[in-house]
């Protein structure tokens, strides 16, 4: 690989050696994670989001493979165990080729695999993160330092070539290159006792034939295993074996250059009995650190809530302001750093909208009522310009941010999810990624109808001409609504065919946002009779959106304070397979979801109750929404 002397942590994390020629490190996983969330276009395209997700999880798998390798003692005690190619010949005796018996027994023998599977099935497992987040503060801490699994294995377990040794005085000591673990003489067991329910290998039965397997003994040396996370100590009763049998449980014979055979001597070796004894220690560590690494990698959490304005986005839907299915270009949201005990600092925050499209949408709402049958197959995203996090965001702290989109969130979006993504320093980790996702509403359209071409009377709604021609109706009119100038009676311009100044105000009083259809210095945006205005918003799905209705048309007035609550709209296919589909409510032949219709009560001269079912349908040229002005957003 070109980096033969690089440590596992350097290779797998790539935090101190960005020139390492590999793209499957922890650092690269961060990049793939970011790209999987932000790459534009179709998710299934080459190098698209799906491919980035695949690279992310492949990379995490390879990082975790390195971490799991740290629970193999040879890997952390510089004990070469190369299983070389056959073209070099058998170089075992000169020390080059020395396959790992630990790996062969654990991974390639039926007996070893059965014991590993038993440990996995019956062991006790708990991810080390977030339980030990105080000492696992960055990815490198999972390898080394006071909490690292590599240091745990190094200090507590021997390997074949770093085994215990005996000095000239017969004292059993730790290997000269490693001060730990310290050997403790344990039990002398017959091979029958040592193997227990496992069969005694034929090589041992043959060697012990003269005295019997119940008289052949093996001496086990134990050692204390100290957990570097909670400080607990346990005893590994079979840390090493002293016997006449080597690591393959064969009798070791010494040959002189004269080809004479000498008696065997007792040696320290690691065999299947020692391997099985470390499984209860090392297999849980492999699992717990692997799960902890995944938890650590995905620990960054952001909670999303509506801004003080009450909605995430608002857009005018008129043909003038929204050509070619335009949409929302600004999202406002309150974000909370929900990552326990770690601040976000020195980074960028982006908003991402994920959605499908409603192919049945028409700007005039004349299309098929929205349904999941009109839902595009491919999910799309719109990504905002990044916003600089100007000061650290502490754990639990909330802040409101505004995000601008060069590619708008389409007004015909369905299955809308809002994500907020942070890339920067999280705790002590630079270039970290934190994110949050929230299922928000689909574009919820609010339609305003000017129905003042009709006048509300006690027994129904009537055209102004019909009222003027009917004495009984005329006599019910309020004086304000009568116009007798010129000798002809007419319903006055105060009560019929009135261009309306209408506004909707949302958000807090100190920072409101307004959708206005009014006449002002910049032009006349009043809603004419027999016309409508329509705007859309994105909001939370949990509760309706409150707004204040403004009506500036003296001497007309509203009968109440104008407070309104608008239910939000949902159209999506949920992960559990359930579906949510809104329905249209046609008003005067024009489809709508939520609407407000204005008509004048002829008997009082104020705004009255509408009667849309009595009103005739709008003509084609009366159906497009008139433009509105949105301010404070």
Coordinates of C-alpha atoms in Angstrom, one line a residue:
X1 CA 0.0 0.0 0.0
X2 CA 3.0 2.3 0.1
X3 CA 2.8 3.0 3.8
X4 CA 4.2 -0.2 5.4
X5 CA 5.2 1.5 8.7
X6 CA 2.0 3.5 9.2
X7 CA 0.0 2.7 12.3
X8 CA -3.5 1.3 12.1
X9 CA -4.9 4.5 13.6
X10 CA -3.0 6.7 11.2
X11 CA -4.2 4.6 8.2
X12 CA -7.8 4.2 9.3
X13 CA -8.5 7.8 10.6
X14 CA -6.2 9.8 8.3
X15 CA -6.3 12.8 10.6
X16 CA -2.5 13.3 10.8
X17 CA -1.5 12.1 7.3
X18 CA -3.8 13.5 4.6
X19 CA -1.4 12.3 2.0
X20 CA -2.1 8.6 2.6
X21 CA -3.1 7.1 -0.8
X22 CA -6.4 5.5 0.2
X23 CA -10.0 6.8 0.2
X24 CA -11.5 4.6 2.9
X25 CA -10.6 6.3 6.1
X26 CA -12.6 8.0 8.8
X27 CA -11.8 11.4 7.2
X28 CA -13.1 10.2 3.8
X29 CA -16.2 8.8 5.5
X30 CA -17.0 12.3 6.6
X31 CA -16.7 13.5 3.0
X32 CA -18.9 10.8 1.7
X33 CA -21.5 11.5 4.4
X34 CA -21.6 15.2 3.4
X35 CA -21.8 14.3 -0.3
X36 CA -24.6 11.8 0.3
X37 CA -26.7 14.5 1.8
X38 CA -25.9 17.4 -0.6
X39 CA -25.1 16.0 -4.1
X40 CA -27.7 17.5 -6.5
X41 CA -29.5 15.7 -9.2
X42 CA -31.1 12.2 -9.3
X43 CA -30.0 10.1 -6.4
X44 CA -29.3 7.1 -8.6
X45 CA -27.1 9.0 -11.1
X46 CA -23.4 8.0 -11.4
X47 CA -21.6 9.6 -8.4
X48 CA -25.0 10.6 -7.1
X49 CA -26.3 10.4 -3.6
X50 CA -26.9 6.7 -3.6
X51 CA -23.3 6.0 -4.6
X52 CA -22.1 8.3 -1.9
X53 CA -24.1 6.5 0.7
X54 CA -22.6 3.2 -0.6
X55 CA -19.1 4.6 -0.3
X56 CA -19.9 5.9 3.2
X57 CA -20.9 2.6 4.6
X58 CA -18.2 0.7 2.8
X59 CA -15.7 3.1 4.3
X60 CA -17.1 2.8 7.8
X61 CA -16.9 -1.0 7.4
X62 CA -13.3 -0.8 6.6
X63 CA -12.6 1.6 9.5
X64 CA -14.4 -0.7 11.8
X65 CA -12.4 -3.7 10.4
X66 CA -9.3 -1.9 11.5
X67 CA -10.8 -1.3 14.9
X68 CA -11.8 -5.0 15.3
X69 CA -8.2 -6.0 14.3
X70 CA -7.1 -4.2 17.4
X71 CA -8.6 -7.1 19.4
X72 CA -6.2 -9.6 17.9
X73 CA -3.1 -9.4 20.2
X74 CA -0.6 -10.0 17.4
X75 CA -1.8 -6.8 15.7
X76 CA -1.0 -4.6 18.7
X77 CA 2.3 -6.2 19.9
X78 CA 4.3 -6.0 16.7
X79 CA 4.0 -9.8 16.3
X80 CA 4.5 -10.5 12.5
X81 CA 2.2 -13.4 11.4
X82 CA 2.6 -13.3 7.6
X83 CA 1.0 -16.1 5.7
X84 CA 3.2 -15.6 2.7
X85 CA 2.9 -16.8 -0.9
X86 CA 4.1 -20.2 -1.7
X87 CA 6.6 -19.1 -4.3
X88 CA 8.9 -18.0 -1.5
X89 CA 8.9 -21.6 -0.2
X90 CA 8.5 -22.6 3.4
X91 CA 10.4 -20.0 5.3
X92 CA 8.8 -20.8 8.7
X93 CA 12.1 -21.9 10.2
X94 CA 13.9 -18.7 9.4
X95 CA 11.1 -16.6 10.8
X96 CA 9.5 -14.9 7.8
X97 CA 6.4 -17.0 7.3
X98 CA 4.4 -17.6 10.5
X99 CA 0.6 -17.7 9.9
X100 CA -1.5 -16.7 12.8
X101 CA -2.9 -19.7 14.6
X102 CA -5.3 -17.4 16.5
X103 CA -6.9 -16.3 13.2
X104 CA -6.9 -19.7 11.6
X105 CA -8.6 -21.3 14.7
X106 CA -11.1 -18.5 15.2
X107 CA -12.0 -18.0 11.6
X108 CA -11.3 -21.2 9.7
X109 CA -11.8 -24.1 12.0
X110 CA -15.3 -25.5 12.8
X111 CA -14.5 -25.7 16.5
X112 CA -13.2 -22.2 16.7
X113 CA -16.1 -20.7 14.7
X114 CA -18.6 -22.5 16.9
X115 CA -17.0 -20.9 20.0
X116 CA -16.9 -17.5 18.4
X117 CA -20.6 -17.8 17.5
X118 CA -21.5 -19.0 21.0
X119 CA -19.8 -16.0 22.5
X120 CA -21.6 -13.7 20.1
X121 CA -24.9 -15.3 20.9
X122 CA -24.5 -15.3 24.7
X123 CA -22.1 -12.5 25.4
X124 CA -23.0 -9.2 27.1
X125 CA -22.6 -6.2 24.8
X126 CA -22.9 -2.5 25.2
X127 CA -21.6 0.2 22.8
X128 CA -18.6 2.1 24.4
X129 CA -20.0 5.3 23.0
X130 CA -21.8 7.3 24.2
X131 CA -21.4 5.6 27.6
X132 CA -17.8 6.6 27.8
X133 CA -18.0 9.8 25.9
X134 CA -15.8 11.6 28.5
X135 CA -12.7 9.6 27.5
X136 CA -13.7 8.8 23.8
X137 CA -13.5 12.4 22.6
X138 CA -12.3 11.8 19.1
X139 CA -11.8 8.9 16.7
X140 CA -8.2 8.3 17.6
X141 CA -9.3 7.7 21.3
X142 CA -11.0 4.5 20.1
X143 CA -7.5 3.1 19.2
X144 CA -5.0 4.5 21.7
X145 CA -4.8 6.4 24.9
X146 CA -6.5 5.6 28.2
X147 CA -9.6 4.4 26.5
X148 CA -8.3 2.8 23.3
X149 CA -9.0 -0.8 22.4
X150 CA -5.5 -1.3 21.0
X151 CA -3.9 -0.3 24.3
X152 CA -6.4 -2.5 26.1
X153 CA -5.4 -5.6 24.1
X154 CA -1.7 -4.7 24.2
X155 CA -1.6 -4.4 28.0
X156 CA -3.7 -7.5 28.8
X157 CA -2.9 -10.3 26.4
X158 CA 0.2 -12.0 25.1
X159 CA 0.8 -13.2 21.5
X160 CA 2.9 -16.1 20.3
X161 CA 6.1 -14.2 19.8
X162 CA 5.6 -11.8 22.8
X163 CA 4.7 -14.7 25.1
X164 CA 5.9 -15.1 28.7
X165 CA 9.5 -16.2 29.1
X166 CA 11.6 -18.1 31.7
X167 CA 15.0 -16.7 32.7
X168 CA 18.1 -18.8 33.6
X169 CA 16.9 -19.1 37.1
X170 CA 13.5 -20.6 36.0
X171 CA 11.5 -17.5 36.9
X172 CA 8.6 -16.8 34.5
X173 CA 8.5 -13.2 33.4
X174 CA 6.7 -10.9 31.0
X175 CA 8.2 -10.6 27.6
X176 CA 11.2 -8.3 27.7
X177 CA 9.6 -5.9 25.1
X178 CA 6.3 -5.7 27.0
X179 CA 5.9 -5.0 30.7
X180 CA 2.4 -6.3 30.8
X181 CA 0.6 -8.6 31.3
X182 CA 2.4 -10.2 34.3
X183 CA 2.4 -14.0 34.5
X184 CA 0.8 -15.7 37.4
X185 CA 1.4 -19.5 37.8
X186 CA -2.0 -21.2 37.6
X187 CA -3.2 -24.7 37.5
X188 CA -1.5 -27.9 36.4
X189 CA -4.2 -29.8 34.5
X190 CA -4.2 -33.1 32.8
X191 CA -5.0 -32.9 29.1
X192 CA -8.4 -34.5 29.8
X193 CA -9.2 -31.7 32.4
X194 CA -7.7 -29.0 30.1
X195 CA -9.8 -29.9 27.1
X196 CA -13.0 -30.7 29.0
X197 CA -15.8 -31.4 26.7
X198 CA -13.6 -30.8 23.6
X199 CA -11.9 -33.8 22.0
X200 CA -8.2 -34.3 22.9
X201 CA -6.2 -33.9 19.7
X202 CA -4.7 -37.2 18.2
X203 CA -1.2 -35.8 18.5
X204 CA -1.5 -35.5 22.3
X205 CA -3.2 -38.9 22.7
X206 CA -0.3 -40.4 20.8
X207 CA 2.3 -38.7 22.8
X208 CA 0.6 -39.5 26.1
X209 CA -0.1 -43.1 25.2
X210 CA 2.5 -44.5 27.5
X211 CA 1.3 -42.8 30.7
X212 CA -2.4 -42.0 29.7
X213 CA -3.9 -38.7 28.9
X214 CA -5.1 -38.3 32.5
X215 CA -1.4 -38.2 33.6
X216 CA -0.1 -35.8 30.9
X217 CA -0.2 -32.3 32.3
X218 CA -0.2 -28.8 31.0
X219 CA 0.6 -25.8 33.1
X220 CA -1.6 -22.7 32.5
X221 CA -0.3 -19.2 33.4
X222 CA -3.0 -16.6 34.2
X223 CA -2.9 -12.9 34.2
X224 CA -5.0 -10.0 35.4
X225 CA -7.1 -8.2 32.8
X226 CA -7.8 -4.6 33.6
X227 CA -10.6 -2.9 31.8
X228 CA -9.4 0.5 30.7
X229 CA -12.8 2.0 30.6
X230 CA -14.4 1.1 34.0
X231 CA -11.3 -0.1 35.8
X232 CA -12.8 -3.5 36.5
X233 CA -10.3 -6.4 36.9
X234 CA -10.8 -10.0 35.9
X235 CA -8.5 -13.0 35.7
X236 CA -7.7 -14.7 32.4
X237 CA -7.0 -18.2 33.8
X238 CA -5.4 -19.4 30.6
X239 CA -3.3 -16.5 29.4
X240 CA -0.5 -18.9 28.2
X241 CA 0.3 -22.6 28.3
X242 CA 3.6 -24.1 29.4
X243 CA 4.0 -27.7 28.2
X244 CA 5.8 -29.9 25.7
X245 CA 3.3 -29.0 23.1
X246 CA 3.7 -26.2 20.6
X247 CA 1.0 -23.8 19.3
X248 CA -0.3 -26.5 17.0
X249 CA -0.4 -28.9 20.0
X250 CA 2.4 -31.0 18.5
X251 CA 5.3 -32.3 20.5
X252 CA 8.4 -30.2 20.0
X253 CA 11.5 -32.2 19.2
X254 CA 15.1 -30.8 19.2
X255 CA 17.5 -32.0 16.5
X256 CA 21.2 -31.5 16.6
X257 CA 23.4 -31.1 13.5
X258 CA 24.3 -34.8 14.0
X259 CA 20.7 -35.7 13.6
X260 CA 20.4 -37.0 17.1
X261 CA 17.1 -36.8 18.9
X262 CA 17.0 -35.2 22.3
X263 CA 14.2 -35.1 24.9
X264 CA 11.6 -32.5 24.5
X265 CA 11.5 -29.5 26.9
X266 CA 8.6 -27.5 28.1
X267 CA 7.9 -24.2 26.2
X268 CA 5.4 -21.4 26.4
X269 CA 2.9 -21.5 23.5
X270 CA -0.6 -20.3 22.7
X271 CA -3.0 -22.9 21.5
X272 CA -6.7 -23.3 21.0
X273 CA -7.3 -23.5 24.8
X274 CA -5.7 -20.1 25.2
X275 CA -7.6 -18.7 22.2
X276 CA -11.0 -19.8 23.6
X277 CA -10.1 -18.3 27.0
X278 CA -9.7 -14.8 25.5
X279 CA -12.9 -14.8 23.5
X280 CA -15.1 -13.6 26.5
X281 CA -12.7 -10.6 26.8
X282 CA -11.9 -9.7 23.2
X283 CA -15.1 -10.5 21.3
X284 CA -17.2 -8.1 23.4
X285 CA -14.6 -5.5 23.0
X286 CA -14.6 -5.9 19.2
X287 CA -18.4 -5.6 19.2
X288 CA -18.7 -2.8 21.7
X289 CA -16.0 -0.6 20.0
X290 CA -17.5 -1.2 16.6
X291 CA -21.0 -0.2 17.7
X292 CA -19.4 2.7 19.6
X293 CA -17.6 3.9 16.6
X294 CA -20.8 4.0 14.6
X295 CA -22.5 5.9 17.4
X296 CA -19.6 8.3 17.5
X297 CA -19.6 8.9 13.8
X298 CA -23.3 9.7 13.7
X299 CA -23.5 11.4 17.0
X300 CA -24.0 14.9 15.6
X301 CA -27.7 15.8 16.2
X302 CA -29.6 18.9 15.2
X303 CA -33.3 19.4 16.1
X304 CA -35.4 21.5 13.8
X305 CA -38.4 23.7 14.8
X306 CA -40.3 26.5 13.1
X307 CA -38.9 30.0 13.4
X308 CA -40.6 32.7 15.4
X309 CA -42.5 33.5 12.2
X310 CA -44.4 30.2 12.6
X311 CA -43.8 28.9 9.1
X312 CA -40.6 27.7 7.4
X313 CA -41.3 29.3 4.0
X314 CA -43.8 31.4 2.2
X315 CA -44.2 32.1 -1.6
X316 CA -46.7 33.9 -3.8
X317 CA -48.3 31.5 -6.3
X318 CA -49.6 34.0 -8.9
X319 CA -48.6 33.5 -12.5
X320 CA -46.7 36.9 -12.4
X321 CA -44.6 35.9 -9.4
X322 CA -44.3 32.2 -10.0
X323 CA -43.7 31.3 -13.6
X324 CA -42.8 27.7 -14.6
X325 CA -43.6 26.0 -11.3
X326 CA -41.3 28.2 -9.2
X327 CA -41.3 27.9 -5.5
X328 CA -39.7 28.7 -2.1
X329 CA -36.3 30.4 -2.2
X330 CA -35.8 31.0 1.5
X331 CA -36.2 28.8 4.5
X332 CA -36.2 30.0 8.1
X333 CA -35.9 27.6 11.0
X334 CA -34.8 27.3 14.6
X335 CA -32.1 24.8 15.1
X336 CA -30.9 23.3 18.3
X337 CA -27.6 21.5 18.9
X338 CA -28.9 18.3 20.3
X339 CA -25.5 16.6 20.5
X340 CA -24.9 15.9 24.2
X341 CA -22.0 17.8 25.8
X342 CA -20.4 19.0 22.5
X343 CA -20.5 22.4 21.0
X344 CA -20.6 23.2 17.3
X345 CA -18.1 25.8 16.2
X346 CA -16.2 27.2 13.3
X347 CA -18.3 25.7 10.6
X348 CA -21.1 26.1 8.0
X349 CA -24.7 25.3 8.2
X350 CA -26.9 24.4 5.2
X351 CA -30.5 23.5 4.7
X352 CA -31.6 20.7 2.4
X353 CA -35.1 20.1 1.2
X354 CA -35.9 16.5 0.0
X355 CA -39.0 16.0 -2.0
X356 CA -40.8 14.3 -4.9
X357 CA -43.0 16.2 -7.4
X358 CA -46.7 16.2 -8.0
X359 CA -46.9 15.7 -11.7
X360 CA -50.7 16.4 -11.6
X361 CA -50.1 20.0 -10.3
X362 CA -51.3 22.8 -12.5
X363 CA -50.9 26.5 -11.5
X364 CA -54.6 27.0 -11.9
X365 CA -55.3 23.9 -9.9
X366 CA -57.3 22.5 -12.7
X367 CA -55.3 19.2 -12.8
X368 CA -56.2 15.9 -11.2
X369 CA -56.6 16.3 -7.4
X370 CA -53.2 15.5 -5.8
X371 CA -52.6 11.9 -5.1
X372 CA -49.6 9.6 -4.7
X373 CA -50.4 8.3 -8.2
X374 CA -49.0 11.6 -9.4
X375 CA -45.8 11.3 -7.4
X376 CA -42.5 11.2 -9.2
X377 CA -40.4 8.1 -8.6
X378 CA -37.1 9.9 -8.0
X379 CA -36.4 11.9 -4.9
X380 CA -34.9 15.3 -5.5
X381 CA -33.1 17.8 -3.3
X382 CA -32.5 21.5 -3.1
X383 CA -29.5 22.7 -1.1
X384 CA -29.2 26.2 0.3
X385 CA -26.2 28.4 0.3
X386 CA -24.2 27.6 3.4
X387 CA -24.5 30.0 6.4
X388 CA -21.5 30.7 8.6
X389 CA -22.0 29.7 12.2
X390 CA -20.6 33.0 13.6
X391 CA -20.3 31.8 17.2
X392 CA -20.2 28.4 18.9
X393 CA -23.6 26.7 19.3
X394 CA -23.4 25.0 22.7
X395 CA -25.2 21.7 23.4
X396 CA -28.9 22.4 23.9
X397 CA -28.6 25.9 22.5
X398 CA -31.2 27.1 20.0
X399 CA -30.6 29.6 17.2
X400 CA -32.7 30.9 14.3
X401 CA -31.1 30.9 10.9
X402 CA -32.2 31.9 7.4
X403 CA -31.2 29.9 4.4
X404 CA -31.3 31.0 0.7
X405 CA -31.7 28.6 -2.2
X406 CA -30.4 29.2 -5.7
X407 CA -32.5 26.2 -6.8
X408 CA -35.9 26.8 -5.3
X409 CA -38.0 24.2 -3.5
X410 CA -40.7 23.6 -6.1
X411 CA -44.2 24.7 -5.4
X412 CA -45.5 21.3 -6.6
X413 CA -43.3 19.4 -4.1
X414 CA -44.7 16.4 -2.2
X415 CA -43.1 14.2 0.6
X416 CA -41.2 17.2 1.8
X417 CA -38.5 16.7 4.4
X418 CA -36.3 19.5 5.8
X419 CA -32.7 18.7 6.8
X420 CA -30.2 21.0 8.4
X421 CA -26.5 20.1 8.0
X422 CA -23.5 21.3 9.9
X423 CA -19.9 20.8 8.8
X424 CA -17.2 22.1 11.2
X425 CA -15.8 21.4 14.6
X426 CA -18.0 19.2 16.9
X427 CA -16.5 19.0 20.3
X428 CA -12.8 18.3 19.7
X429 CA -13.3 16.8 16.2
X430 CA -12.7 19.1 13.2
X431 CA -14.5 18.5 9.9
X432 CA -17.3 16.7 11.7
X433 CA -20.8 16.5 10.3
X434 CA -24.0 16.9 12.3
X435 CA -27.5 16.8 10.9
X436 CA -31.2 16.7 11.6
X437 CA -34.3 15.8 9.6
X438 CA -37.9 16.9 10.0
X439 CA -41.0 15.8 8.1
X440 CA -42.7 19.1 7.3
X441 CA -45.8 20.0 5.4
X442 CA -46.2 20.0 1.7
X443 CA -46.9 23.4 0.2
X444 CA -50.1 24.6 1.8
X445 CA -52.0 27.0 -0.4
X446 CA -54.2 29.8 1.1
X447 CA -56.7 31.2 -1.4
X448 CA -58.5 34.5 -1.0
X449 CA -61.7 34.9 -3.0
X450 CA -63.4 38.3 -3.7
X451 CA -67.1 37.2 -4.0
X452 CA -68.4 40.8 -3.7
X453 CA -70.1 40.4 -7.1
X454 CA -72.7 38.9 -4.9
X455 CA -74.3 40.4 -1.8
X456 CA -75.3 38.3 1.3
X457 CA -78.9 38.7 2.3
X458 CA -81.0 36.9 5.0
X459 CA -82.2 34.2 2.6
X460 CA -79.2 33.8 0.3
X461 CA -76.7 35.6 -1.9
X462 CA -77.8 37.7 -4.8
X463 CA -76.3 39.7 -7.6
X464 CA -76.6 43.5 -7.1
X465 CA -78.9 43.9 -10.1
X466 CA -81.3 41.3 -8.7
X467 CA -81.5 43.1 -5.4
X468 CA -82.1 46.5 -7.0
X469 CA -84.9 45.0 -9.0
X470 CA -86.6 43.4 -6.1
X471 CA -88.4 45.7 -3.6
X472 CA -88.4 43.2 -0.8
X473 CA -84.6 42.7 -1.1
X474 CA -84.0 46.4 -1.6
X475 CA -85.9 47.3 1.6
X476 CA -83.6 45.0 3.6
X477 CA -80.5 46.8 2.5
X478 CA -78.6 48.9 5.0
X479 CA -78.5 52.6 4.1
X480 CA -74.8 52.3 3.4
X481 CA -75.5 49.8 0.7
X482 CA -78.1 51.9 -1.2
X483 CA -77.2 54.2 -4.0
X484 CA -80.1 56.2 -5.5
X485 CA -78.0 58.9 -7.2
X486 CA -79.1 59.7 -10.8
X487 CA -82.6 58.6 -10.1
X488 CA -81.8 54.8 -10.4
X489 CA -81.4 52.6 -7.4
X490 CA -78.3 50.5 -7.3
X491 CA -76.4 48.6 -4.7
X492 CA -73.6 51.0 -3.7
X493 CA -69.9 50.6 -4.4
X494 CA -69.4 50.0 -0.7
X495 CA -71.3 46.8 -0.7
X496 CA -71.0 45.2 -4.2
X497 CA -68.1 44.7 -6.7
X498 CA -65.6 46.1 -4.2
X499 CA -61.8 45.8 -5.0
X500 CA -60.5 44.5 -1.6
X501 CA -57.4 45.5 0.4
X502 CA -56.5 42.2 2.2
X503 CA -53.4 41.2 4.1
X504 CA -52.3 38.2 6.2
X505 CA -49.9 38.8 9.0
X506 CA -47.9 36.1 10.7
X507 CA -45.1 35.8 13.2
X508 CA -44.4 37.8 16.3
X509 CA -45.5 41.5 16.6
X510 CA -42.0 42.7 16.8
X511 CA -41.0 40.9 13.5
X512 CA -44.0 40.1 11.5
X513 CA -44.2 38.8 7.9
X514 CA -47.0 40.0 5.6
X515 CA -48.7 38.8 2.5
X516 CA -50.5 41.8 1.1
X517 CA -53.0 42.3 -1.7
X518 CA -53.4 46.0 -1.4
X519 CA -53.1 49.3 -3.2
X520 CA -50.0 51.2 -2.3
X521 CA -47.3 53.5 -3.6
X522 CA -45.8 50.7 -5.6
X523 CA -49.0 49.7 -7.4
X524 CA -52.5 48.4 -7.1
X525 CA -52.6 44.7 -5.9
X526 CA -56.1 44.7 -4.6
X527 CA -58.2 41.6 -5.3
X528 CA -60.8 42.6 -7.8
X529 CA -64.3 41.2 -7.7
X530 CA -64.6 37.7 -9.2
X531 CA -60.9 37.2 -8.7
X532 CA -58.7 35.4 -6.3
X533 CA -55.2 35.5 -4.8
X534 CA -53.2 32.6 -3.6
X535 CA -50.0 32.0 -1.6
X536 CA -48.2 28.9 -0.3
X537 CA -46.3 28.1 2.8
X538 CA -44.3 25.3 4.4
X539 CA -45.0 24.6 8.0
X540 CA -44.9 22.1 10.8
X541 CA -47.3 19.1 10.5
X542 CA -48.1 19.1 14.2
X543 CA -50.4 22.2 14.4
X544 CA -52.3 24.7 12.3
X545 CA -50.7 28.0 11.4
X546 CA -52.1 31.1 13.0
X547 CA -52.3 34.4 11.1
X548 CA -54.1 37.7 11.5
X549 CA -56.4 38.8 8.7
X550 CA -56.1 42.5 7.8
X551 CA -59.0 44.2 6.0
X552 CA -58.6 47.9 5.2
X553 CA -61.7 48.8 3.2
X554 CA -63.6 51.5 5.1
X555 CA -66.4 51.9 5.9
X556 CA -66.5 48.0 5.7
X557 CA -65.1 46.2 8.6
X558 CA -64.6 42.6 9.9
X559 CA -67.1 41.3 12.5
X560 CA -64.2 39.9 14.6
X561 CA -60.5 40.4 15.3
X562 CA -59.4 38.6 12.1
X563 CA -57.5 35.8 13.9
X564 CA -57.4 32.7 11.7
X565 CA -56.0 29.2 12.0
X566 CA -55.1 27.3 8.9
X567 CA -54.7 23.5 8.9
X568 CA -51.6 22.4 7.1
X569 CA -51.6 20.1 4.1
X570 CA -49.9 16.7 3.7
X571 CA -49.3 14.5 0.7
X572 CA -46.8 11.7 1.3
X573 CA -46.1 8.0 1.4
X574 CA -44.7 7.2 4.8
X575 CA -42.0 4.7 5.8
X576 CA -44.6 2.5 7.4
X577 CA -46.4 2.2 4.1
X578 CA -49.3 4.4 5.1
X579 CA -50.4 7.2 2.9
X580 CA -51.6 10.7 3.5
X581 CA -53.5 12.5 0.7
X582 CA -55.2 15.9 1.0
X583 CA -58.3 16.7 -1.0
X584 CA -59.5 19.7 -3.0
X585 CA -62.5 21.8 -2.0
X586 CA -63.8 23.5 -5.2
X587 CA -65.0 27.0 -4.7
X588 CA -66.7 28.8 -7.6
X589 CA -65.3 26.1 -9.9
X590 CA -61.7 26.6 -8.7
X591 CA -60.0 24.0 -6.6
X592 CA -58.6 25.0 -3.3
X593 CA -57.4 23.6 0.0
X594 CA -57.8 26.3 2.5
X595 CA -59.6 29.5 1.5
X596 CA -61.1 32.8 2.7
X597 CA -64.0 34.3 0.8
X598 CA -65.2 37.9 1.2
X599 CA -68.8 39.0 0.6
X600 CA -70.6 42.0 2.0
X601 CA -73.7 41.5 4.2
X602 CA -76.2 43.9 2.6
X603 CA -78.2 44.3 5.8
X604 CA -75.4 45.6 7.9
X605 CA -72.7 46.8 5.5
X606 CA -70.0 44.8 7.0
X607 CA -68.3 41.6 5.9
X608 CA -70.7 38.7 5.9
X609 CA -70.7 35.0 5.6
X610 CA -69.9 33.6 2.1
X611 CA -72.2 31.4 0.1
X612 CA -70.0 29.9 -2.5
X613 CA -72.4 27.2 -3.6
X614 CA -74.8 29.8 -4.8
X615 CA -72.2 31.8 -6.7
X616 CA -71.6 31.0 -10.3
X617 CA -68.2 29.6 -11.5
X618 CA -65.4 32.0 -12.4
X619 CA -64.6 32.3 -16.0
X620 CA -61.3 31.1 -17.4
X621 CA -59.7 34.5 -17.4
X622 CA -60.8 35.1 -13.8
X623 CA -59.1 32.1 -12.4
X624 CA -55.4 32.9 -12.4
X625 CA -54.3 34.4 -9.0
X626 CA -53.5 38.1 -8.8
X627 CA -50.1 38.9 -7.5
X628 CA -49.3 39.5 -3.8
X629 CA -46.5 41.3 -2.1
X630 CA -44.6 39.4 0.6
X631 CA -42.6 41.5 3.1
X632 CA -40.7 40.8 6.3
X633 CA -39.5 37.4 4.9

